[in-house]
Coordinates of C-alpha atoms and ligand atoms in Angstrom, one line a residue:
M1 CA -6.7 -28.1 21.3
S2 CA -3.9 -29.0 18.5
E3 CA -2.3 -26.5 16.7
S4 CA -4.1 -28.4 13.6
K5 CA -7.2 -28.8 15.1
K6 CA -7.5 -25.4 15.6
T7 CA -6.8 -24.4 11.9
E8 CA -9.3 -27.0 11.0
E9 CA -11.8 -25.1 12.5
K10 CA -11.6 -22.1 11.2
K11 CA -11.6 -23.3 8.1
T12 CA -15.0 -24.9 8.6
K13 CA -16.6 -21.2 10.2
S14 CA -14.9 -19.9 7.2
K15 CA -16.6 -22.5 5.0
T16 CA -19.6 -20.5 6.2
V17 CA -20.3 -18.8 3.8
K18 CA -20.9 -20.2 1.4
T19 CA -22.5 -18.9 -2.9
K20 CA -25.4 -20.3 -4.4
K21 CA -27.3 -20.5 -7.6
S22 CA -29.5 -18.3 -6.7
D23 CA -29.4 -14.8 -7.6
S24 CA -31.4 -13.8 -4.3
S25 CA -29.1 -15.0 -1.4
A26 CA -25.7 -13.7 -4.3
K27 CA -28.0 -10.4 -4.4
A28 CA -28.7 -10.4 -0.4
A29 CA -25.0 -11.4 0.0
E30 CA -23.8 -8.3 -1.8
K31 CA -25.1 -5.9 0.1
K32 CA -23.9 -7.2 3.5
T33 CA -20.8 -6.2 5.2
I34 CA -19.6 -9.6 7.1
K35 CA -16.6 -9.8 9.4
K36 CA -14.1 -12.7 9.2
V37 CA -12.9 -12.9 12.5
V38 CA -9.0 -13.8 12.0
K39 CA -7.2 -15.9 14.8
K40 CA -3.6 -15.1 14.9
A41 CA -0.8 -17.4 15.7
K42 CA -0.6 -16.5 19.2
A43 CA -4.5 -17.6 20.2
E44 CA -4.7 -15.8 23.4
D45 CA -3.6 -12.6 22.0
V46 CA -6.4 -9.6 20.7
I47 CA -8.6 -11.1 17.7
A48 CA -8.4 -8.7 15.3
E49 CA -11.5 -8.6 12.8
V50 CA -10.2 -8.1 9.4
V51 CA -13.9 -6.8 6.8
V52 CA -14.2 -8.4 3.8
P53 CA -16.9 -7.2 1.2
A54 CA -20.0 -9.6 1.2
D55 CA -19.3 -10.1 -2.3
V56 CA -15.7 -11.0 -1.9
A57 CA -16.2 -13.5 0.6
A58 CA -19.1 -15.4 -1.0
A59 CA -16.6 -15.5 -3.8
Q60 CA -13.8 -16.4 -2.3
A61 CA -15.1 -18.7 0.3
K62 CA -14.5 -22.3 -0.3
P63 CA -17.5 -24.0 -1.9
L64 CA -18.6 -27.0 0.3
K65 CA -18.5 -30.4 -1.3
K66 CA -22.3 -32.0 -3.3
E67 CA -23.5 -28.9 -2.9
P68 CA -24.5 -26.6 -6.0
E69 CA -22.4 -24.0 -6.5
V70 CA -22.2 -21.1 -8.5
K71 CA -18.6 -21.5 -9.4
I72 CA -15.7 -19.3 -7.7
E73 CA -14.8 -17.9 -11.6
E74 CA -18.0 -16.7 -11.7
A75 CA -18.9 -15.7 -8.5
V76 CA -15.3 -13.5 -8.8
K77 CA -16.0 -12.3 -12.9
E78 CA -19.9 -10.8 -11.6
I79 CA -17.0 -8.2 -9.0
V80 CA -14.8 -7.5 -11.7
E81 CA -17.9 -6.9 -14.3
D82 CA -19.7 -4.8 -12.4
L83 CA -17.0 -2.7 -12.9
G84 CA -18.8 1.3 -11.4
P85 CA -17.7 4.4 -11.4
R86 CA -14.1 5.2 -13.0
R87 CA -11.7 5.6 -9.7
S88 CA -8.4 7.3 -10.5
V89 CA -5.8 6.5 -7.5
A90 CA -1.7 8.0 -7.6
F91 CA -0.2 5.0 -6.4
I92 CA 3.5 6.4 -4.0
G93 CA 6.1 3.6 -3.8
S94 CA 9.9 3.4 -4.1
E95 CA 10.5 0.5 -5.8
C96 CA 8.9 -0.8 -9.0
Y97 CA 8.9 -3.3 -12.1
P98 CA 11.1 -3.6 -14.9
F99 CA 12.8 -0.2 -13.3
V100 CA 13.8 -0.9 -9.7
K101 CA 12.9 -4.1 -7.9
T102 CA 14.7 -5.8 -4.4
G103 CA 11.2 -7.5 -3.8
G104 CA 7.9 -8.5 -3.9
L105 CA 7.0 -4.6 -3.5
A106 CA 7.8 -3.7 -7.6
D107 CA 5.9 -6.9 -8.5
V108 CA 3.1 -5.7 -6.3
M109 CA 3.5 -1.4 -7.5
Y110 CA 3.7 -3.1 -11.8
A111 CA 1.0 -5.0 -11.7
L112 CA -1.7 -4.0 -10.0
P113 CA -2.0 -0.5 -11.3
K114 CA -1.4 -2.6 -15.0
E115 CA -5.0 -5.3 -14.0
L116 CA -6.8 -2.1 -11.8
V117 CA -6.5 -0.2 -15.5
K118 CA -8.6 -3.2 -16.1
Q119 CA -11.3 -2.3 -14.3
N120 CA -11.4 1.2 -14.4
C121 CA -9.6 3.1 -13.8
D122 CA -6.8 5.3 -14.2
V123 CA -4.0 5.3 -12.1
K124 CA -0.2 7.0 -12.4
V125 CA 2.7 5.4 -10.1
I126 CA 5.4 8.0 -9.6
I127 CA 8.3 6.2 -7.6
P128 CA 11.9 8.3 -8.3
R129 CA 14.0 8.2 -11.0
Y130 CA 17.4 6.3 -10.1
K131 CA 20.5 5.8 -10.7
C132 CA 19.9 2.3 -11.8
I133 CA 17.3 2.1 -13.7
P134 CA 18.1 0.2 -17.2
W135 CA 18.5 2.9 -19.9
K136 CA 16.2 1.7 -22.4
F137 CA 14.4 2.9 -19.7
Q138 CA 15.4 6.0 -19.3
E139 CA 16.0 6.8 -23.0
K140 CA 11.4 6.5 -23.5
M141 CA 11.0 8.5 -20.6
V142 CA 9.5 12.2 -21.9
Y143 CA 10.4 15.4 -19.6
R144 CA 7.4 16.9 -18.1
G145 CA 8.9 19.8 -15.9
E146 CA 10.7 21.5 -13.1
Y147 CA 10.4 23.1 -10.1
Y148 CA 12.1 23.7 -6.7
M149 CA 10.4 22.7 -3.8
D150 CA 11.7 23.3 0.1
L151 CA 11.0 20.9 2.3
F152 CA 14.2 21.1 5.1
A153 CA 12.3 22.5 9.0
D154 CA 14.7 25.8 7.6
G155 CA 13.3 25.7 4.2
K156 CA 16.2 24.5 1.7
Q157 CA 15.3 24.0 -1.8
F158 CA 15.1 21.2 -3.7
Y159 CA 15.8 20.5 -7.2
V160 CA 12.4 18.1 -8.5
G161 CA 12.0 17.0 -11.7
I162 CA 9.6 15.3 -13.4
M163 CA 10.4 12.2 -16.2
E164 CA 7.2 10.6 -18.0
Y165 CA 6.9 6.8 -19.2
E166 CA 3.4 5.8 -20.9
W167 CA 2.8 1.5 -20.4
D168 CA 0.2 -0.8 -21.1
G169 CA -1.9 2.1 -20.4
V170 CA 0.1 2.9 -16.4
V171 CA 1.4 6.4 -16.3
Y172 CA 4.8 6.1 -14.8
D173 CA 5.6 9.9 -13.2
F174 CA 10.2 10.0 -12.2
I175 CA 11.0 11.6 -9.5
D176 CA 14.1 13.6 -10.7
N177 CA 16.4 14.6 -7.9
E178 CA 20.0 13.9 -8.8
E179 CA 21.3 14.6 -5.7
L180 CA 19.4 12.0 -3.9
F181 CA 18.8 9.6 -6.4
T182 CA 22.9 8.7 -7.4
S183 CA 22.9 5.5 -6.2
G184 CA 23.3 1.4 -7.4
N185 CA 20.6 0.5 -4.9
P186 CA 17.1 2.7 -3.9
Y187 CA 18.4 1.8 -0.3
T188 CA 22.0 2.2 1.8
N189 CA 21.2 3.6 4.9
M190 CA 19.2 5.6 7.6
V191 CA 21.1 9.1 7.5
D192 CA 20.8 9.0 3.6
D193 CA 17.6 7.1 3.1
I194 CA 15.3 8.9 5.3
P195 CA 16.1 12.7 3.8
K196 CA 15.8 10.9 0.6
F197 CA 12.3 8.9 1.6
C198 CA 11.0 12.7 3.5
Y199 CA 11.5 14.3 -0.2
F200 CA 9.9 11.8 -2.3
S201 CA 6.7 11.4 0.4
K202 CA 6.7 15.5 -0.3
A203 CA 7.4 15.8 -4.2
A204 CA 4.8 13.1 -5.5
L205 CA 2.3 15.4 -3.9
S206 CA 4.2 18.2 -5.1
A207 CA 4.6 16.5 -8.9
L208 CA 0.8 15.8 -8.7
L209 CA -0.1 19.5 -8.3
Y210 CA 2.1 20.6 -10.8
L211 CA 1.1 17.6 -13.5
D212 CA -2.9 19.2 -11.4
W213 CA -3.7 15.3 -11.5
I214 CA -6.1 15.6 -9.1
P215 CA -6.6 11.5 -7.6
D216 CA -9.4 9.7 -6.1
V217 CA -6.9 8.0 -3.7
I218 CA -3.2 8.0 -3.3
H219 CA -2.5 4.6 -2.2
C220 CA 0.9 4.9 -0.6
H221 CA 3.1 1.9 0.2
D222 CA 5.4 1.3 3.2
W223 CA 7.4 3.3 5.3
Q224 CA 9.4 5.4 1.6
A225 CA 6.2 6.8 1.1
A226 CA 4.8 7.1 5.4
L227 CA 4.9 10.5 5.4
T228 CA 2.5 11.5 2.4
P229 CA -0.6 10.9 4.5
I230 CA 0.8 13.3 6.8
Y231 CA 1.9 15.9 3.9
L232 CA -1.6 16.1 2.6
R233 CA -2.9 16.8 6.1
T234 CA -0.7 19.4 7.4
L235 CA 1.3 21.7 4.5
F236 CA -1.3 20.3 1.4
A237 CA -4.5 20.4 3.4
N238 CA -4.9 24.1 1.1
T239 CA -4.0 22.4 -1.6
K240 CA -7.1 20.6 -4.0
L241 CA -5.5 17.0 -3.3
A242 CA -6.9 17.7 0.2
S243 CA -10.0 16.2 -1.7
S244 CA -8.2 12.9 -2.6
K245 CA -7.8 10.2 0.0
T246 CA -5.0 8.1 1.6
I247 CA -4.7 4.4 1.1
M248 CA -1.1 3.3 3.3
T249 CA -0.2 -0.2 2.8
V250 CA 2.1 -2.9 4.0
H251 CA 4.2 -4.6 2.4
N252 CA 7.1 -5.5 5.2
L253 CA 6.6 -4.1 9.2
R254 CA 9.3 -5.3 10.3
F255 CA 10.3 -1.7 8.2
Q256 CA 9.5 1.5 9.4
G257 CA 11.9 4.2 8.4
I258 CA 12.9 5.0 12.3
Y259 CA 15.5 8.0 13.2
S260 CA 16.0 10.8 15.9
L261 CA 12.8 12.5 16.3
D262 CA 15.2 16.2 16.1
A263 CA 17.0 14.5 12.6
I264 CA 13.3 14.0 11.2
K265 CA 11.5 16.9 12.3
Y266 CA 14.1 19.0 10.8
W267 CA 14.7 16.8 7.1
S268 CA 11.2 16.8 6.3
G269 CA 10.1 20.1 8.1
L270 CA 6.4 19.3 9.5
P271 CA 4.5 21.0 11.5
D272 CA 5.8 20.0 15.4
Y273 CA 2.1 19.2 16.1
V274 CA 2.7 15.9 14.3
F275 CA 5.6 15.0 16.8
N276 CA 3.3 13.2 19.0
K277 CA 3.4 9.6 20.9
D278 CA 0.3 9.2 18.4
V279 CA 1.6 10.0 15.1
L280 CA 5.6 10.0 14.2
V281 CA 6.5 10.0 18.1
Q282 CA 8.4 6.8 19.2
N283 CA 10.4 6.2 22.8
Y284 CA 10.6 9.7 23.1
N285 CA 13.7 10.5 21.1
D286 CA 12.5 8.5 17.4
A287 CA 10.1 9.4 15.6
N288 CA 8.5 6.2 13.0
M289 CA 8.1 7.2 10.2
L290 CA 5.3 5.1 9.2
K291 CA 3.8 4.8 12.3
G292 CA 3.0 8.2 11.4
G293 CA 1.0 7.0 8.0
L294 CA -0.8 4.1 9.5
A295 CA -2.1 7.5 11.8
Y296 CA -2.8 10.1 9.9
A297 CA -3.6 7.6 6.1
D298 CA -8.0 7.1 5.9
M299 CA -7.2 3.7 5.1
I300 CA -4.2 0.5 5.6
S301 CA -4.3 -2.1 4.2
T302 CA -1.8 -5.6 4.0
V303 CA -1.5 -7.7 1.9
S304 CA -3.1 -10.8 2.9
N305 CA -5.8 -11.6 5.4
T306 CA -3.6 -13.5 8.1
Y307 CA -0.9 -10.8 8.1
A308 CA -3.5 -8.0 9.0
G309 CA -4.5 -10.2 11.9
E310 CA -1.1 -11.5 13.0
I311 CA 0.2 -7.8 13.0
Q312 CA -1.9 -7.1 15.8
S313 CA -0.2 -9.3 18.0
E314 CA 3.2 -9.3 19.7
F315 CA 5.3 -11.4 17.7
Y316 CA 4.4 -10.3 14.2
G317 CA 3.7 -6.3 15.6
E318 CA 6.6 -5.4 15.1
G319 CA 6.9 -2.8 18.1
L320 CA 3.3 -1.5 16.8
D321 CA 0.6 -4.0 17.7
A322 CA -1.0 -2.2 20.0
H323 CA -0.8 1.3 17.3
L324 CA -2.0 -1.3 14.5
R325 CA -5.2 -2.5 17.1
Y326 CA -6.1 1.6 18.1
H327 CA -6.4 2.0 14.0
S328 CA -7.8 -1.9 13.4
G329 CA -11.0 -0.4 12.3
K330 CA -9.9 0.7 8.7
L331 CA -7.5 -2.3 9.0
R332 CA -8.3 -4.7 5.9
G333 CA -6.3 -7.1 4.4
I334 CA -6.1 -7.9 0.8
V335 CA -4.0 -10.9 -0.7
N336 CA -1.5 -10.4 -3.2
G337 CA -1.8 -11.8 -6.8
I338 CA 0.7 -12.2 -9.7
D339 CA 1.2 -10.9 -13.3
C340 CA 0.1 -14.0 -15.2
E341 CA 1.9 -13.1 -18.4
I342 CA 4.9 -12.7 -17.2
W343 CA 4.7 -16.1 -15.6
N344 CA 3.2 -18.5 -17.9
P345 CA 5.2 -21.4 -18.6
E346 CA 3.2 -21.3 -21.6
T347 CA 4.5 -18.5 -23.3
D348 CA 8.4 -17.9 -21.1
E349 CA 10.8 -17.2 -22.9
R350 CA 13.4 -17.5 -20.4
I351 CA 12.6 -21.1 -19.6
F352 CA 14.3 -24.4 -21.6
K353 CA 10.4 -25.5 -21.9
N354 CA 7.0 -23.8 -22.7
Y355 CA 4.4 -26.1 -21.5
N356 CA 1.0 -26.2 -20.1
T357 CA -1.9 -28.3 -18.1
E358 CA -1.6 -30.7 -21.2
D359 CA 2.0 -31.6 -21.6
A360 CA 2.8 -30.3 -18.0
I361 CA 4.1 -33.8 -16.5
A362 CA 6.1 -34.4 -19.5
N363 CA 8.1 -31.5 -20.3
K364 CA 8.4 -30.1 -16.2
K365 CA 10.8 -33.0 -16.8
A366 CA 12.6 -31.9 -19.9
N367 CA 13.4 -28.3 -17.6
K368 CA 14.0 -29.9 -15.0
V369 CA 17.7 -32.3 -17.2
E370 CA 18.0 -28.7 -18.7
L371 CA 18.7 -27.1 -15.5
Q372 CA 21.2 -29.6 -14.2
K373 CA 23.0 -29.3 -16.7
E374 CA 22.7 -25.5 -16.3
L375 CA 24.0 -26.0 -13.0
G376 CA 26.1 -28.7 -12.7
L377 CA 23.5 -30.6 -10.5
T378 CA 23.7 -34.4 -11.0
V379 CA 21.9 -35.1 -14.6
D380 CA 18.5 -37.3 -13.3
E381 CA 15.1 -36.4 -13.9
N382 CA 14.0 -39.1 -11.3
K383 CA 15.7 -37.0 -8.1
F384 CA 13.2 -34.7 -6.2
V385 CA 14.5 -31.3 -7.1
I386 CA 13.9 -28.4 -4.9
G387 CA 14.0 -24.9 -5.2
L388 CA 14.5 -21.6 -2.6
I389 CA 14.4 -17.8 -5.0
S390 CA 14.9 -15.5 -2.0
R391 CA 16.3 -12.7 0.1
L392 CA 18.4 -14.6 2.4
T393 CA 17.6 -12.6 5.3
N394 CA 15.9 -14.5 9.0
Q395 CA 12.4 -13.4 7.2
K396 CA 12.3 -16.1 5.4
G397 CA 13.1 -18.8 7.7
L398 CA 16.3 -20.4 6.4
D399 CA 17.4 -20.7 9.9
L400 CA 15.7 -23.9 9.3
V401 CA 16.8 -24.6 6.4
N402 CA 20.0 -24.7 7.3
A403 CA 19.5 -27.0 9.9
I404 CA 17.8 -29.7 8.0
V405 CA 19.9 -29.6 4.7
P406 CA 21.6 -32.8 5.2
Q407 CA 19.1 -34.8 6.2
M408 CA 16.6 -33.1 3.3
V409 CA 20.3 -34.2 0.4
D410 CA 19.6 -38.2 1.3
G411 CA 20.3 -38.5 -2.9
F412 CA 17.0 -39.0 -4.1
T413 CA 16.7 -34.5 -3.5
Q414 CA 18.3 -32.1 -5.2
L415 CA 18.6 -28.5 -4.1
V416 CA 18.8 -25.2 -4.8
V417 CA 19.5 -22.1 -3.5
L418 CA 18.9 -18.6 -5.7
G419 CA 19.1 -15.5 -3.3
T420 CA 21.3 -12.7 -2.0
G421 CA 21.6 -10.9 1.8
D422 CA 23.0 -11.6 4.1
P423 CA 26.4 -12.9 4.5
G424 CA 25.9 -15.7 7.4
Y425 CA 23.8 -17.4 4.4
E426 CA 25.2 -16.4 1.3
D427 CA 28.4 -18.7 3.2
S428 CA 26.4 -21.1 4.6
F429 CA 24.9 -22.5 1.0
R430 CA 28.3 -21.9 -0.2
Y431 CA 29.2 -24.3 1.7
Y432 CA 26.5 -26.8 1.8
E433 CA 26.7 -26.5 -2.0
N434 CA 30.9 -28.0 -1.5
A435 CA 29.7 -29.9 0.7
Y436 CA 27.0 -31.8 -1.3
K437 CA 28.2 -31.3 -4.4
G438 CA 26.2 -32.3 -7.7
E439 CA 23.9 -32.1 -5.2
V440 CA 23.1 -28.7 -4.3
C441 CA 24.1 -25.6 -6.1
S442 CA 23.3 -22.5 -4.0
C443 CA 23.1 -19.4 -6.8
I444 CA 24.2 -16.3 -4.6
Q445 CA 23.6 -13.3 -7.0
Y446 CA 20.1 -12.2 -8.3
D447 CA 19.2 -13.3 -12.0
E448 CA 15.8 -13.5 -12.9
D449 CA 16.0 -15.0 -16.0
R450 CA 17.2 -18.1 -13.6
A451 CA 14.7 -17.1 -11.3
H452 CA 12.1 -18.0 -14.3
R453 CA 13.9 -21.6 -15.0
I454 CA 14.4 -22.7 -11.2
Y455 CA 10.7 -22.4 -11.3
A456 CA 9.7 -24.3 -14.2
S457 CA 11.9 -27.0 -13.0
A458 CA 11.3 -27.7 -9.4
D459 CA 8.8 -29.9 -7.9
A460 CA 8.1 -28.0 -5.2
L461 CA 9.7 -24.4 -3.8
L462 CA 10.3 -23.8 0.1
V463 CA 9.2 -20.8 1.8
P464 CA 9.4 -21.8 5.7
S465 CA 9.3 -18.1 6.3
L466 CA 9.0 -16.8 10.2
F467 CA 6.7 -14.7 9.0
E468 CA 5.9 -13.3 5.6
P469 CA 3.5 -10.9 5.2
C470 CA 2.2 -12.3 1.9
G471 CA 4.8 -13.8 -0.8
L472 CA 5.2 -14.2 -4.1
T473 CA 7.7 -17.4 -5.2
Q474 CA 4.7 -19.7 -3.8
L475 CA 2.6 -18.0 -6.4
I476 CA 5.0 -18.3 -9.3
A477 CA 5.7 -21.7 -8.0
M478 CA 1.9 -22.9 -8.4
R479 CA 1.7 -21.0 -11.3
Y480 CA 4.2 -23.0 -12.7
G481 CA 3.0 -26.3 -11.3
T482 CA 6.2 -26.7 -8.3
A483 CA 3.8 -27.4 -5.2
P484 CA 4.6 -24.6 -2.7
I485 CA 5.7 -26.0 1.1
V486 CA 5.4 -23.4 3.8
R487 CA 5.3 -22.9 7.2
E488 CA 1.3 -21.1 7.8
T489 CA 2.3 -18.1 8.6
G490 CA 1.1 -13.9 6.5
G491 CA 0.1 -14.8 2.9
L492 CA 1.2 -18.6 2.7
K493 CA -0.9 -19.4 4.7
D494 CA -4.0 -17.8 2.9
T495 CA -2.6 -19.5 -0.4
V496 CA -1.3 -22.6 -0.4
E497 CA -4.5 -24.8 0.5
P498 CA -2.3 -27.9 2.5
Y499 CA -1.8 -31.4 0.3
N500 CA -5.3 -33.6 2.3
M501 CA -4.4 -37.1 1.3
Y502 CA -8.0 -38.8 1.6
E503 CA -9.3 -36.5 -0.6
D504 CA -6.4 -36.1 -2.7
S505 CA -7.0 -32.0 -2.9
G506 CA -4.5 -29.1 -1.6
N507 CA -1.5 -27.0 -3.5
G508 CA 1.1 -28.0 -1.0
F509 CA 2.9 -28.6 1.9
T510 CA 2.2 -26.6 4.9
F511 CA 3.5 -27.0 8.7
D512 CA 3.0 -24.6 11.7
G513 CA 5.5 -23.9 13.9
Y514 CA 8.4 -22.1 13.5
D515 CA 11.2 -25.7 13.2
A516 CA 12.7 -27.4 10.9
G517 CA 11.9 -31.2 12.4
L518 CA 8.0 -29.6 11.4
L519 CA 10.0 -28.4 7.6
L520 CA 11.8 -31.8 7.8
D521 CA 8.7 -32.8 8.2
A522 CA 6.6 -31.7 5.1
I523 CA 9.1 -31.9 2.8
N524 CA 9.6 -35.7 3.3
R525 CA 4.9 -35.5 3.3
A526 CA 6.0 -33.9 -0.6
K527 CA 9.1 -36.5 -1.5
T528 CA 6.0 -39.3 -0.3
L529 CA 3.6 -38.4 -2.0
Y530 CA 6.3 -37.8 -5.3
F531 CA 8.7 -41.4 -4.3
E532 CA 5.3 -43.8 -4.1
H533 CA 2.2 -41.9 -5.4
R534 CA 3.3 -40.1 -8.2
E535 CA -0.1 -39.9 -9.5
S536 CA -1.6 -38.1 -6.7
Y537 CA 1.7 -35.7 -6.9
D538 CA 1.1 -35.1 -10.2
A539 CA -2.4 -34.6 -10.3
M540 CA -1.9 -31.5 -7.5
V541 CA 0.2 -30.4 -10.1
I542 CA -2.0 -29.4 -12.5
R543 CA -4.4 -28.5 -10.5
D544 CA -1.9 -25.8 -8.8
M545 CA -1.3 -24.0 -12.6
E546 CA -5.5 -24.3 -12.4
K547 CA -5.6 -22.4 -9.5
D548 CA -6.2 -19.2 -10.2
V549 CA -3.1 -16.8 -8.5
S550 CA -4.3 -13.6 -11.6
W551 CA -4.2 -10.0 -9.5
K552 CA -7.8 -10.4 -10.6
L553 CA -9.7 -10.4 -7.8
S554 CA -7.7 -8.7 -5.4
A555 CA -7.7 -5.7 -7.6
A556 CA -11.0 -5.8 -7.9
Q557 CA -11.0 -5.2 -3.5
Y558 CA -8.8 -3.0 -4.0
R559 CA -10.8 -0.7 -6.5
Q560 CA -14.3 -1.5 -4.2
L561 CA -12.4 0.3 -1.6
Y562 CA -11.4 3.7 -3.0
L563 CA -15.1 2.9 -3.4
Q564 CA -15.6 2.5 -0.2
L565 CA -13.6 6.1 0.3
K566 CA -14.6 8.2 -2.7
P567 CA -18.2 6.9 -4.0
Ligands
ADP1 P1 9.4 -10.0 -0.5 O1 9.5 -9.1 -1.1 O2 9.9 -10.3 0.9 O3 11.4 -10.0 -1.0 P2 7.7 -12.4 -2.7 O4 8.1 -12.9 -2.6 O5 7.3 -11.1 -2.2 O6 9.3 -11.5 -0.6 O7 8.7 -11.8 -3.4 C1 10.2 -11.8 -3.9 C2 10.0 -11.6 -5.5 O8 11.6 -11.4 -5.7 C3 9.9 -12.5 -6.6 O9 10.0 -12.1 -7.6 C4 10.7 -13.2 -6.5 O10 10.8 -14.1 -7.6 C5 11.8 -12.8 -6.4 N1 13.2 -12.4 -6.4 C6 14.7 -13.3 -4.8 N2 14.6 -13.3 -4.7 C7 15.5 -13.5 -6.7 C8 17.1 -13.5 -6.8 N3 18.1 -13.8 -5.9 N4 16.8 -13.9 -8.5 C9 15.6 -13.2 -8.9 N5 14.8 -13.1 -8.2 C10 14.5 -13.6 -7.0
GLC2 C1 7.5 -7.9 0.9 C2 6.9 -8.6 1.9 C3 6.3 -9.9 0.8 C4 5.3 -9.6 0.0 C5 5.6 -7.9 -0.7 C6 4.6 -7.5 -1.6 O1 8.2 -7.8 1.1 O2 8.1 -9.4 2.3 O3 5.7 -11.3 1.7 O4 5.0 -10.4 -0.6 O5 6.5 -7.4 0.1 O6 3.4 -7.3 -0.6

């Protein structure tokens, strides 16, 4: 059976959870828990069972045509409005927009707490006070206290300062230590980063105790906060915090915080008994911080349902697939959303011309022309402009893009790249800009403002990732009416419905295998629709803008997890 047929079959199966207009069935669905079986890309591997609460599954499931249904929005509204008891949550992670951002983690650390606050949660976000945090925020921070905390195995003491900032109902506590958080970038090299984040994982807990803020749930993000669940159940086991539950969210399994066993033992000061093969030890001589955090957390989540299945396979498991299969009973996938206030073409002050679904087709063209002028591209509103906004790493499928730029740029098509990262990719995109002057522009930089303008101006956005836990750029693109062209992996698969020419439905263009020819084919399908069936393309632009990519439903799912942990 071909991959695409299998995909179709999977889609049909997932449609068995429907929302009907009967109150009783909706209520029954609410009480039940439905198991969604998620098959991974490598089909012969173990099947991951990702349990989705019934009401959420019902809201997510696509209604079949010609049946009376409750609109998804109504189902979502019901879930979101049924707030339940108030819960308190401490978010612990290494970056948070707008203070410090290197990727999507920062967006999530900002937007999810903001939505949770609207959904009956008290949220504190704990992040390091890096020196690179802009002064306009630093100057507004309020000093909440300071003390010394022991950390290393030899009892070495470290200063902990707590600086606070409140914004949009969320309280941000910055852990201050000038010795450790001096660099302009949150991440430098493992020798510095590992002790830095051992310190951070422990200091976050000690700060909660110091502030006497005992949350229901401590929500830890990625390896930089992965020791927190272990500290909690060992060195903090006899404190007030012991009643708190923990969730470990994996945003990207590739980064795990691995270093020599002896060094991590010394730097963390954790008891010997957690250095065993089921928790922190890997390959006898190394310790793996994420592995330990996953073992000790009460619940694990990752940022899409498909990725939750994929990471249990060898191909996507980054060496932790067996560990994740072992812990799969507490693993959930919840897809990311985006902040629809920051990303709003109607009000966005960084784009050339604002637009909504009424005037998007004309005004996106006006944005395109201005972008072409800004970037020195041939000015022509009829060209098909493809954007690529990305960290330039091999995760993002850039080898595929590199292989096909000459075929892509055919006189009718322009490519705009915005990104920084591996020097090899930076150079190859510079090369293409030079080789195709006026048709390719490579902005090798990190520039939030320019990113907004590209999302608004392009006709399509490429996200051909090798793996993608969730991906936010395709969500932002859709919000701006820019059709995503994505590989069917992780969150890309869960959020972009492929264009279906028979039904004139879908949000973008997809391909499955990691293959440059398939990417080119997907781009050509997009171009064919654009040049030969413009009405259909324009209809997709509007559909994309109307799609709900907000945090509403996903935040409600997190809230349900919190309630599950602390009923
Ligand atoms: P990842 O976290 O793997 O980098 P995501 O798609 O989740 O990928 O998030 C990327 C975020 O970073 C998006 O908000 C995107 O707009 C932003 N981004 C990536 N590269 C740049 C850049 N060069 N300039 C501005 N924003 C960027
Ligand atoms: C990671 C992933 C990305 C995800 C982001 C936020 O950086 O690479 O896919 O969207 O985290 O969860």
